[in-house]
GROMACS .gro file of C-alpha atoms in nm:
model
  336
    1UNK     CA    1  -1.446   1.452  -9.018
    2UNK     CA    2  -1.732   1.383  -8.875
    3UNK     CA    3  -2.099   1.467  -9.027
    4UNK     CA    4  -2.315   1.627  -8.784
    5UNK     CA    5  -2.663   1.807  -8.824
    6UNK     CA    6  -2.761   2.044  -8.552
    7UNK     CA    7  -3.154   2.115  -8.547
    8UNK     CA    8  -3.240   2.452  -8.408
    9UNK     CA    9  -3.108   2.764  -8.499
   10UNK     CA   10  -3.122   3.004  -8.194
   11UNK     CA   11  -2.832   3.155  -8.016
   12UNK     CA   12  -2.700   2.840  -7.842
   13UNK     CA   13  -2.780   2.590  -8.141
   14UNK     CA   14  -2.573   2.812  -8.362
   15UNK     CA   15  -2.292   2.831  -8.103
   16UNK     CA   16  -2.252   2.482  -8.058
   17UNK     CA   17  -2.299   2.392  -8.468
   18UNK     CA   18  -2.009   2.700  -8.500
   19UNK     CA   19  -1.780   2.516  -8.245
   20UNK     CA   20  -1.793   2.196  -8.421
   21UNK     CA   21  -1.743   2.355  -8.738
   22UNK     CA   22  -1.436   2.542  -8.630
   23UNK     CA   23  -1.326   2.183  -8.547
   24UNK     CA   24  -1.351   2.071  -8.909
   25UNK     CA   25  -1.677   1.861  -8.851
   26UNK     CA   26  -1.846   1.864  -9.164
   27UNK     CA   27  -2.193   2.058  -8.942
   28UNK     CA   28  -2.505   2.191  -9.072
   29UNK     CA   29  -2.773   2.347  -8.891
   30UNK     CA   30  -3.126   2.312  -8.966
   31UNK     CA   31  -3.390   2.635  -8.927
   32UNK     CA   32  -3.718   2.631  -9.018
   33UNK     CA   33  -3.714   2.977  -9.137
   34UNK     CA   34  -3.577   2.965  -9.473
   35UNK     CA   35  -3.471   3.321  -9.468
   36UNK     CA   36  -3.235   3.267  -9.120
   37UNK     CA   37  -3.087   2.966  -9.337
   38UNK     CA   38  -2.987   3.201  -9.622
   39UNK     CA   39  -2.835   3.493  -9.400
   40UNK     CA   40  -2.628   3.205  -9.233
   41UNK     CA   41  -2.517   3.076  -9.542
   42UNK     CA   42  -2.439   3.423  -9.748
   43UNK     CA   43  -2.357   3.642  -9.473
   44UNK     CA   44  -2.218   3.402  -9.201
   45UNK     CA   45  -2.391   3.583  -8.909
   46UNK     CA   46  -2.726   3.519  -8.712
   47UNK     CA   47  -2.776   3.857  -8.671
   48UNK     CA   48  -3.124   3.820  -8.458
   49UNK     CA   49  -2.980   3.572  -8.186
   50UNK     CA   50  -2.603   3.658  -8.231
   51UNK     CA   51  -2.565   4.016  -8.339
   52UNK     CA   52  -2.228   4.091  -8.443
   53UNK     CA   53  -2.085   3.744  -8.416
   54UNK     CA   54  -1.912   3.603  -8.749
   55UNK     CA   55  -1.964   3.252  -8.805
   56UNK     CA   56  -1.744   2.990  -8.979
   57UNK     CA   57  -1.780   2.987  -9.344
   58UNK     CA   58  -1.775   2.613  -9.329
   59UNK     CA   59  -2.112   2.619  -9.118
   60UNK     CA   60  -2.394   2.536  -9.356
   61UNK     CA   61  -2.723   2.614  -9.287
   62UNK     CA   62  -3.101   2.465  -9.453
   63UNK     CA   63  -3.456   2.475  -9.378
   64UNK     CA   64  -3.484   2.149  -9.509
   65UNK     CA   65  -3.442   1.856  -9.200
   66UNK     CA   66  -3.412   1.610  -9.486
   67UNK     CA   67  -3.104   1.774  -9.605
   68UNK     CA   68  -2.896   1.836  -9.248
   69UNK     CA   69  -2.970   1.503  -9.159
   70UNK     CA   70  -2.896   1.332  -9.426
   71UNK     CA   71  -2.579   1.116  -9.382
   72UNK     CA   72  -2.522   1.234  -9.041
   73UNK     CA   73  -2.397   1.026  -8.753
   74UNK     CA   74  -2.440   1.297  -8.495
   75UNK     CA   75  -2.804   1.448  -8.467
   76UNK     CA   76  -2.822   1.764  -8.192
   77UNK     CA   77  -3.140   1.917  -8.103
   78UNK     CA   78  -3.157   2.277  -7.964
   79UNK     CA   79  -3.481   2.413  -7.945
   80UNK     CA   80  -3.702   2.561  -7.659
   81UNK     CA   81  -3.877   2.270  -7.471
   82UNK     CA   82  -4.228   2.373  -7.607
   83UNK     CA   83  -4.084   2.273  -7.981
   84UNK     CA   84  -3.894   1.918  -7.879
   85UNK     CA   85  -4.214   1.691  -7.973
   86UNK     CA   86  -4.292   1.862  -8.296
   87UNK     CA   87  -3.905   1.873  -8.388
   88UNK     CA   88  -3.844   1.499  -8.275
   89UNK     CA   89  -4.142   1.369  -8.478
   90UNK     CA   90  -4.019   1.528  -8.754
   91UNK     CA   91  -3.708   1.395  -8.707
   92UNK     CA   92  -3.825   1.051  -8.664
   93UNK     CA   93  -4.003   1.075  -9.011
   94UNK     CA   94  -3.692   1.179  -9.148
   95UNK     CA   95  -3.465   0.889  -8.960
   96UNK     CA   96  -3.743   0.625  -9.085
   97UNK     CA   97  -3.737   0.731  -9.459
   98UNK     CA   98  -3.330   0.757  -9.481
   99UNK     CA   99  -3.315   0.466  -9.277
  100UNK     CA  100  -3.033   0.596  -9.082
  101UNK     CA  101  -2.935   0.512  -8.699
  102UNK     CA  102  -2.737   0.836  -8.530
  103UNK     CA  103  -2.640   0.936  -8.217
  104UNK     CA  104  -2.906   1.158  -8.090
  105UNK     CA  105  -2.844   1.421  -7.834
  106UNK     CA  106  -2.980   1.738  -7.720
  107UNK     CA  107  -2.897   2.094  -7.562
  108UNK     CA  108  -3.252   2.223  -7.431
  109UNK     CA  109  -3.300   2.318  -7.049
  110UNK     CA  110  -3.654   2.243  -6.946
  111UNK     CA  111  -3.910   2.011  -6.828
  112UNK     CA  112  -4.245   1.969  -7.062
  113UNK     CA  113  -4.519   2.192  -6.902
  114UNK     CA  114  -4.840   1.937  -6.809
  115UNK     CA  115  -4.615   1.603  -6.776
  116UNK     CA  116  -4.291   1.770  -6.596
  117UNK     CA  117  -4.100   1.495  -6.834
  118UNK     CA  118  -3.731   1.518  -6.856
  119UNK     CA  119  -3.633   1.660  -7.267
  120UNK     CA  120  -3.442   1.312  -7.308
  121UNK     CA  121  -3.807   1.109  -7.185
  122UNK     CA  122  -3.968   1.339  -7.436
  123UNK     CA  123  -3.770   1.284  -7.738
  124UNK     CA  124  -3.769   0.849  -7.635
  125UNK     CA  125  -4.136   0.914  -7.657
  126UNK     CA  126  -4.128   1.058  -7.994
  127UNK     CA  127  -3.835   0.863  -8.165
  128UNK     CA  128  -3.793   0.518  -8.202
  129UNK     CA  129  -3.517   0.380  -7.999
  130UNK     CA  130  -3.394   0.165  -8.297
  131UNK     CA  131  -3.315   0.500  -8.487
  132UNK     CA  132  -3.059   0.586  -8.242
  133UNK     CA  133  -2.764   0.420  -8.074
  134UNK     CA  134  -2.703   0.660  -7.776
  135UNK     CA  135  -2.853   1.003  -7.593
  136UNK     CA  136  -2.680   1.244  -7.471
  137UNK     CA  137  -2.710   1.606  -7.322
  138UNK     CA  138  -2.533   1.855  -7.275
  139UNK     CA  139  -2.505   2.093  -7.014
  140UNK     CA  140  -2.334   2.333  -6.802
  141UNK     CA  141  -2.209   2.705  -6.744
  142UNK     CA  142  -2.212   2.839  -7.094
  143UNK     CA  143  -2.379   3.187  -7.261
  144UNK     CA  144  -2.400   3.147  -7.663
  145UNK     CA  145  -2.278   3.503  -7.636
  146UNK     CA  146  -1.980   3.387  -7.491
  147UNK     CA  147  -1.898   3.069  -7.660
  148UNK     CA  148  -1.976   3.202  -8.037
  149UNK     CA  149  -1.634   3.494  -7.916
  150UNK     CA  150  -1.388   3.183  -7.825
  151UNK     CA  151  -1.449   3.273  -7.452
  152UNK     CA  152  -1.261   2.983  -7.241
  153UNK     CA  153  -1.554   2.762  -7.168
  154UNK     CA  154  -1.599   2.392  -6.962
  155UNK     CA  155  -1.960   2.233  -6.999
  156UNK     CA  156  -2.081   1.794  -6.948
  157UNK     CA  157  -2.245   1.593  -7.155
  158UNK     CA  158  -2.454   1.345  -6.956
  159UNK     CA  159  -2.522   1.008  -7.141
  160UNK     CA  160  -2.622   0.643  -6.979
  161UNK     CA  161  -2.381   0.572  -7.297
  162UNK     CA  162  -2.047   0.645  -7.282
  163UNK     CA  163  -1.969   0.621  -7.639
  164UNK     CA  164  -2.213   0.871  -7.756
  165UNK     CA  165  -2.118   1.108  -7.536
  166UNK     CA  166  -1.717   1.031  -7.593
  167UNK     CA  167  -1.887   1.140  -7.973
  168UNK     CA  168  -2.003   1.428  -7.896
  169UNK     CA  169  -1.723   1.535  -7.671
  170UNK     CA  170  -1.453   1.452  -7.944
  171UNK     CA  171  -1.640   1.660  -8.208
  172UNK     CA  172  -1.677   1.970  -7.974
  173UNK     CA  173  -1.366   1.967  -7.781
  174UNK     CA  174  -1.067   2.254  -7.888
  175UNK     CA  175  -0.853   2.490  -7.689
  176UNK     CA  176  -1.153   2.724  -7.606
  177UNK     CA  177  -1.399   2.470  -7.551
  178UNK     CA  178  -1.382   2.141  -7.268
  179UNK     CA  179  -1.642   1.913  -7.284
  180UNK     CA  180  -1.634   1.619  -6.998
  181UNK     CA  181  -1.875   1.333  -6.956
  182UNK     CA  182  -2.053   1.218  -6.691
  183UNK     CA  183  -2.281   0.904  -6.656
  184UNK     CA  184  -2.566   1.098  -6.495
  185UNK     CA  185  -2.846   1.188  -6.769
  186UNK     CA  186  -3.131   1.269  -6.497
  187UNK     CA  187  -2.910   1.497  -6.308
  188UNK     CA  188  -2.746   1.645  -6.576
  189UNK     CA  189  -3.107   1.753  -6.730
  190UNK     CA  190  -3.239   1.873  -6.393
  191UNK     CA  191  -2.980   2.042  -6.280
  192UNK     CA  192  -3.001   2.245  -6.657
  193UNK     CA  193  -3.351   2.296  -6.565
  194UNK     CA  194  -3.388   2.366  -6.239
  195UNK     CA  195  -3.105   2.641  -6.226
  196UNK     CA  196  -3.331   2.877  -6.444
  197UNK     CA  197  -3.566   2.899  -6.122
  198UNK     CA  198  -3.276   3.033  -5.893
  199UNK     CA  199  -3.133   3.255  -6.129
  200UNK     CA  200  -3.526   3.450  -6.164
  201UNK     CA  201  -3.495   3.477  -5.801
  202UNK     CA  202  -3.109   3.625  -5.823
  203UNK     CA  203  -3.259   3.818  -6.087
  204UNK     CA  204  -3.513   3.967  -5.835
  205UNK     CA  205  -3.265   4.045  -5.560
  206UNK     CA  206  -3.031   4.224  -5.788
  207UNK     CA  207  -3.303   4.457  -5.953
  208UNK     CA  208  -3.431   4.498  -5.574
  209UNK     CA  209  -3.101   4.671  -5.473
  210UNK     CA  210  -2.938   4.362  -5.298
  211UNK     CA  211  -2.577   4.315  -5.287
  212UNK     CA  212  -2.340   3.964  -5.345
  213UNK     CA  213  -2.435   3.888  -4.998
  214UNK     CA  214  -2.784   3.798  -5.060
  215UNK     CA  215  -2.707   3.680  -5.433
  216UNK     CA  216  -2.450   3.410  -5.299
  217UNK     CA  217  -2.708   3.303  -4.990
  218UNK     CA  218  -2.984   3.268  -5.266
  219UNK     CA  219  -2.742   3.021  -5.516
  220UNK     CA  220  -2.643   2.822  -5.231
  221UNK     CA  221  -2.961   2.745  -5.090
  222UNK     CA  222  -3.105   2.706  -5.409
  223UNK     CA  223  -2.888   2.464  -5.507
  224UNK     CA  224  -3.008   2.266  -5.202
  225UNK     CA  225  -3.349   2.253  -5.324
  226UNK     CA  226  -3.195   2.163  -5.660
  227UNK     CA  227  -3.029   1.877  -5.539
  228UNK     CA  228  -3.370   1.748  -5.316
  229UNK     CA  229  -3.537   1.724  -5.642
  230UNK     CA  230  -3.296   1.545  -5.793
  231UNK     CA  231  -3.259   1.303  -5.546
  232UNK     CA  232  -3.606   1.270  -5.545
  233UNK     CA  233  -3.625   1.210  -5.947
  234UNK     CA  234  -3.308   0.972  -5.894
  235UNK     CA  235  -3.009   1.175  -5.992
  236UNK     CA  236  -2.656   1.107  -5.846
  237UNK     CA  237  -2.639   1.394  -5.574
  238UNK     CA  238  -2.292   1.454  -5.684
  239UNK     CA  239  -2.398   1.552  -6.035
  240UNK     CA  240  -2.482   1.875  -5.882
  241UNK     CA  241  -2.150   1.958  -5.711
  242UNK     CA  242  -2.008   1.925  -6.072
  243UNK     CA  243  -2.022   2.186  -6.416
  244UNK     CA  244  -2.420   2.044  -6.494
  245UNK     CA  245  -2.511   2.169  -6.134
  246UNK     CA  246  -2.308   2.441  -5.942
  247UNK     CA  247  -2.152   2.546  -6.231
  248UNK     CA  248  -2.439   2.594  -6.459
  249UNK     CA  249  -2.621   2.757  -6.124
  250UNK     CA  250  -2.336   3.036  -6.111
  251UNK     CA  251  -2.334   3.159  -6.439
  252UNK     CA  252  -2.713   3.155  -6.527
  253UNK     CA  253  -2.752   3.319  -6.220
  254UNK     CA  254  -2.503   3.574  -6.205
  255UNK     CA  255  -2.445   3.689  -6.560
  256UNK     CA  256  -2.668   3.973  -6.728
  257UNK     CA  257  -2.632   3.741  -7.043
  258UNK     CA  258  -2.884   3.474  -6.840
  259UNK     CA  259  -3.277   3.557  -6.964
  260UNK     CA  260  -3.402   3.401  -6.672
  261UNK     CA  261  -3.176   3.669  -6.447
  262UNK     CA  262  -3.226   3.955  -6.678
  263UNK     CA  263  -3.662   3.823  -6.625
  264UNK     CA  264  -3.629   3.866  -6.264
  265UNK     CA  265  -3.456   4.201  -6.260
  266UNK     CA  266  -3.760   4.300  -6.510
  267UNK     CA  267  -4.032   4.177  -6.273
  268UNK     CA  268  -3.834   4.315  -5.956
  269UNK     CA  269  -3.891   4.647  -6.150
  270UNK     CA  270  -4.269   4.620  -6.150
  271UNK     CA  271  -4.293   4.544  -6.492
  272UNK     CA  272  -4.573   4.232  -6.544
  273UNK     CA  273  -4.470   3.870  -6.638
  274UNK     CA  274  -4.658   3.924  -6.995
  275UNK     CA  275  -4.433   4.224  -7.073
  276UNK     CA  276  -4.131   4.065  -6.971
  277UNK     CA  277  -4.166   3.774  -7.183
  278UNK     CA  278  -4.272   3.997  -7.461
  279UNK     CA  279  -3.979   4.195  -7.457
  280UNK     CA  280  -3.714   3.913  -7.398
  281UNK     CA  281  -3.815   3.803  -7.729
  282UNK     CA  282  -3.730   3.454  -7.661
  283UNK     CA  283  -3.867   3.155  -7.423
  284UNK     CA  284  -3.771   3.241  -7.027
  285UNK     CA  285  -3.773   2.832  -6.964
  286UNK     CA  286  -3.751   2.869  -6.558
  287UNK     CA  287  -4.108   3.054  -6.558
  288UNK     CA  288  -4.250   2.740  -6.705
  289UNK     CA  289  -4.046   2.528  -6.493
  290UNK     CA  290  -4.088   2.657  -6.180
  291UNK     CA  291  -4.481   2.473  -6.205
  292UNK     CA  292  -4.333   2.154  -6.256
  293UNK     CA  293  -4.123   2.182  -5.957
  294UNK     CA  294  -4.389   2.281  -5.722
  295UNK     CA  295  -4.583   1.956  -5.809
  296UNK     CA  296  -4.287   1.792  -5.741
  297UNK     CA  297  -4.290   1.967  -5.408
  298UNK     CA  298  -4.591   1.810  -5.323
  299UNK     CA  299  -4.578   1.502  -5.470
  300UNK     CA  300  -4.242   1.408  -5.305
  301UNK     CA  301  -4.326   1.553  -4.996
  302UNK     CA  302  -3.990   1.774  -5.032
  303UNK     CA  303  -3.910   2.134  -4.858
  304UNK     CA  304  -3.861   2.360  -5.107
  305UNK     CA  305  -3.919   2.740  -4.994
  306UNK     CA  306  -3.735   2.963  -5.245
  307UNK     CA  307  -3.873   2.805  -5.541
  308UNK     CA  308  -4.280   2.791  -5.315
  309UNK     CA  309  -4.195   3.175  -5.290
  310UNK     CA  310  -4.101   3.245  -5.655
  311UNK     CA  311  -4.406   3.026  -5.778
  312UNK     CA  312  -4.618   3.272  -5.520
  313UNK     CA  313  -4.467   3.608  -5.629
  314UNK     CA  314  -4.507   3.506  -6.041
  315UNK     CA  315  -4.823   3.322  -6.028
  316UNK     CA  316  -5.041   3.398  -5.704
  317UNK     CA  317  -4.953   3.807  -5.678
  318UNK     CA  318  -4.753   3.775  -5.359
  319UNK     CA  319  -4.462   4.097  -5.386
  320UNK     CA  320  -4.119   3.998  -5.380
  321UNK     CA  321  -4.039   4.184  -5.085
  322UNK     CA  322  -4.334   4.011  -4.858
  323UNK     CA  323  -4.136   3.686  -5.026
  324UNK     CA  324  -3.836   3.766  -4.921
  325UNK     CA  325  -3.904   3.866  -4.553
  326UNK     CA  326  -4.120   3.542  -4.516
  327UNK     CA  327  -3.791   3.361  -4.630
  328UNK     CA  328  -3.553   3.545  -4.408
  329UNK     CA  329  -3.783   3.495  -4.117
  330UNK     CA  330  -3.900   3.153  -4.127
  331UNK     CA  331  -3.792   2.931  -3.798
  332UNK     CA  332  -3.424   2.854  -3.735
  333UNK     CA  333  -3.256   2.568  -3.847
  334UNK     CA  334  -2.899   2.369  -3.901
  335UNK     CA  335  -2.764   2.395  -4.232
  336UNK     CA  336  -2.834   2.082  -4.451
   0.00000   0.00000   0.00000
């Protein structure tokens, strides 16, 4: 039995914690809200994030990070990008007090707004490497709502440390949940972050009444843009043809369970971004990530017409119809 701490009791953190608890690991999930932790312990539910889902009786929760991390061999961070540094700093203090060395992983999908750093880079800046033996990322096509129901799911664990990836793989694997490993941490993180942008565009198309042809075209050409960014930042191009790339893009760009997809649909109905974010009640990572990728386009001399068009629609007031027309009437070229 492995003791595992999951930091973050949102939908995805809860689903991953529940999966590992069902696998007979000793799992404790940390929430910064005492009432939420008590609800998970007493009722075995997390109704705000996963309504109607029954959690494994063995899953424990706490609002004290020290209690969650004490004795854990794996610590998994699952919080929004904007909270990564705060939680990482608190975790570093906790590990320093307990003099622990753990396998560290995260399952967040985004880039830091001002620095454009990946999640693992942010964590590495806040937690001294003396406190962890390896750093991994969980990515791939997976909606928490389906995972907690036992839907068949395959994900990818990216890490430069094979032993860290395999430890996490062993903790997660069961007959419903199949984790693969890969050695491309950069590509795994970028695939998870950049697909959110394309998913917003996919939702916009559906919201505007377009069909499967348009959606397939957008996702396919969106993948080309993701690979361009990945290549510029040192990722392995083949990573984007796997679960962390095209797999995650498909599920996020086509499922109503995707916040980014739903945001696109809402924006297509004419709602302003502020209203969409308020109604969603959860972070729409793609809205912030798009700023970073537009900066990458300029910095590395990339051609990212879909990303640029979405930025113009979201932040510069261009209409969706105008953006679509400009994309479809650009000079013709060979497929790349």
